[in-house]
PDB file of C-alpha atoms in Angstrom:
ATOM      1  CA  MET A   1     -22.671 -23.666   4.351  1.00  0.00           C
ATOM      2  CA  ALA A   2     -20.318 -20.980   5.672  1.00  0.00           C
ATOM      3  CA  MET A   3     -16.599 -21.669   5.654  1.00  0.00           C
ATOM      4  CA  GLU A   4     -14.427 -20.756   8.597  1.00  0.00           C
ATOM      5  CA  PRO A   5     -11.362 -18.666   7.717  1.00  0.00           C
ATOM      6  CA  ARG A   6      -8.135 -20.610   8.033  1.00  0.00           C
ATOM      7  CA  GLY A   7      -5.593 -17.859   7.618  1.00  0.00           C
ATOM      8  CA  ARG A   8      -4.723 -15.219  10.119  1.00  0.00           C
ATOM      9  CA  CYS A   9      -2.724 -12.995   7.814  1.00  0.00           C
ATOM     10  CA  SER A  10      -2.849 -11.093   4.586  1.00  0.00           C
ATOM     11  CA  LEU A  11       0.173 -11.311   2.278  1.00  0.00           C
ATOM     12  CA  PHE A  12       0.878  -9.013  -0.598  1.00  0.00           C
ATOM     13  CA  CYS A  13       3.832  -8.762  -2.924  1.00  0.00           C
ATOM     14  CA  GLU A  14       4.992  -5.338  -3.988  1.00  0.00           C
ATOM     15  CA  ASP A  15       8.406  -5.017  -5.592  1.00  0.00           C
ATOM     16  CA  TRP A  16       9.190  -1.358  -4.969  1.00  0.00           C
ATOM     17  CA  GLY A  17      12.926  -1.542  -5.582  1.00  0.00           C
ATOM     18  CA  THR A  18      15.481  -2.156  -8.267  1.00  0.00           C
ATOM     19  CA  GLN A  19      18.935  -3.435  -7.383  1.00  0.00           C
ATOM     20  CA  ASP A  20      20.134  -0.028  -6.179  1.00  0.00           C
ATOM     21  CA  ARG A  21      17.140   2.294  -5.676  1.00  0.00           C
ATOM     22  CA  LEU A  22      13.412   2.621  -5.268  1.00  0.00           C
ATOM     23  CA  LEU A  23      11.251   2.674  -8.378  1.00  0.00           C
ATOM     24  CA  VAL A  24       9.995   6.122  -7.287  1.00  0.00           C
ATOM     25  CA  SER A  25      11.467   8.704  -4.951  1.00  0.00           C
ATOM     26  CA  PRO A  26      10.763   8.263  -1.231  1.00  0.00           C
ATOM     27  CA  THR A  27       8.855  11.564  -1.313  1.00  0.00           C
ATOM     28  CA  MET A  28       6.659  10.397  -4.193  1.00  0.00           C
ATOM     29  CA  TRP A  29       6.048   7.078  -2.438  1.00  0.00           C
ATOM     30  CA  ALA A  30       4.988   8.899   0.732  1.00  0.00           C
ATOM     31  CA  HIS A  31       2.617  11.226  -1.140  1.00  0.00           C
ATOM     32  CA  ALA A  32       1.158   8.743  -3.625  1.00  0.00           C
ATOM     33  CA  VAL A  33       1.190   5.360  -1.874  1.00  0.00           C
ATOM     34  CA  GLN A  34       1.614   5.553   1.889  1.00  0.00           C
ATOM     35  CA  ALA A  35      -1.990   6.552   2.720  1.00  0.00           C
ATOM     36  CA  PHE A  36      -3.310   3.761   0.493  1.00  0.00           C
ATOM     37  CA  TYR A  37      -1.133   1.220   2.304  1.00  0.00           C
ATOM     38  CA  LYS A  38      -2.286   2.585   5.661  1.00  0.00           C
ATOM     39  CA  ALA A  39      -5.911   2.051   4.626  1.00  0.00           C
ATOM     40  CA  LEU A  40      -5.178  -1.526   3.492  1.00  0.00           C
ATOM     41  CA  VAL A  41      -3.329  -2.373   6.689  1.00  0.00           C
ATOM     42  CA  ASP A  42      -5.976  -0.775   8.895  1.00  0.00           C
ATOM     43  CA  ARG A  43      -8.668  -2.798   7.109  1.00  0.00           C
ATOM     44  CA  ALA A  44      -6.736  -6.047   7.592  1.00  0.00           C
ATOM     45  CA  HIS A  45      -6.086  -5.254  11.255  1.00  0.00           C
ATOM     46  CA  SER A  46      -9.801  -4.498  11.760  1.00  0.00           C
ATOM     47  CA  GLN A  47     -10.418  -8.088  10.654  1.00  0.00           C
ATOM     48  CA  ASN A  48      -7.807  -9.386  13.132  1.00  0.00           C
ATOM     49  CA  LEU A  49      -5.364 -10.193  10.341  1.00  0.00           C
ATOM     50  CA  ARG A  50      -1.622  -9.609  10.439  1.00  0.00           C
ATOM     51  CA  VAL A  51      -0.083  -8.075   7.327  1.00  0.00           C
ATOM     52  CA  ILE A  52       2.956  -9.554   5.610  1.00  0.00           C
ATOM     53  CA  MET A  53       4.522  -7.658   2.734  1.00  0.00           C
ATOM     54  CA  HIS A  54       7.075  -9.051   0.297  1.00  0.00           C
ATOM     55  CA  SER A  55       9.365  -6.837  -1.723  1.00  0.00           C
ATOM     56  CA  CYS A  56      12.464  -7.435  -3.770  1.00  0.00           C
ATOM     57  CA  GLY A  57      15.144  -4.871  -4.373  1.00  0.00           C
ATOM     58  CA  TYR A  58      16.376  -1.818  -2.512  1.00  0.00           C
ATOM     59  CA  ILE A  59      13.603  -0.462  -0.295  1.00  0.00           C
ATOM     60  CA  TYR A  60      15.628   0.787   2.680  1.00  0.00           C
ATOM     61  CA  ASP A  61      14.340   4.331   2.133  1.00  0.00           C
ATOM     62  CA  ILE A  62      10.712   3.362   2.870  1.00  0.00           C
ATOM     63  CA  ILE A  63      11.108   0.689   5.563  1.00  0.00           C
ATOM     64  CA  GLU A  64      10.327   3.202   8.332  1.00  0.00           C
ATOM     65  CA  ASP A  65       7.210   4.274   6.398  1.00  0.00           C
ATOM     66  CA  LEU A  66       6.095   0.642   6.086  1.00  0.00           C
ATOM     67  CA  ILE A  67       6.520   0.178   9.828  1.00  0.00           C
ATOM     68  CA  GLU A  68       4.603   3.409  10.424  1.00  0.00           C
ATOM     69  CA  VAL A  69       1.588   2.235   8.381  1.00  0.00           C
ATOM     70  CA  GLY A  70       1.533  -0.961  10.419  1.00  0.00           C
ATOM     71  CA  ILE A  71       3.048  -3.684   8.258  1.00  0.00           C
ATOM     72  CA  ASP A  72       3.567  -6.542  10.716  1.00  0.00           C
ATOM     73  CA  CYS A  73       6.239  -8.453   8.793  1.00  0.00           C
ATOM     74  CA  LEU A  74       8.480  -7.580   5.862  1.00  0.00           C
ATOM     75  CA  GLN A  75       9.719 -10.466   3.756  1.00  0.00           C
ATOM     76  CA  LEU A  76      12.662  -9.087   1.811  1.00  0.00           C
ATOM     77  CA  ASP A  77      14.684 -10.609  -1.026  1.00  0.00           C
ATOM     78  CA  SER A  78      17.541  -9.196  -3.081  1.00  0.00           C
ATOM     79  CA  LEU A  79      18.370  -6.280  -0.836  1.00  0.00           C
ATOM     80  CA  SER A  80      21.470  -5.340  -2.840  1.00  0.00           C
TER      81      SER A  80
END
């Protein structure tokens, strides 16, 4: 018996920030992580899923990059 999917989104939690900075430089994040995130988001979107990403800490320096890769919703805590 096949089950029908109930969710329409994919949620992942990635704490990329400390209280006052990213864990890596914005340049390193762009070179080492951004393409991987783009592939994940594109895959989710190809399955008609929205992508929600949670992160704690200071991530202001990569918010534009997250929008660029297609994150549909950022759930942010502890933005310091």
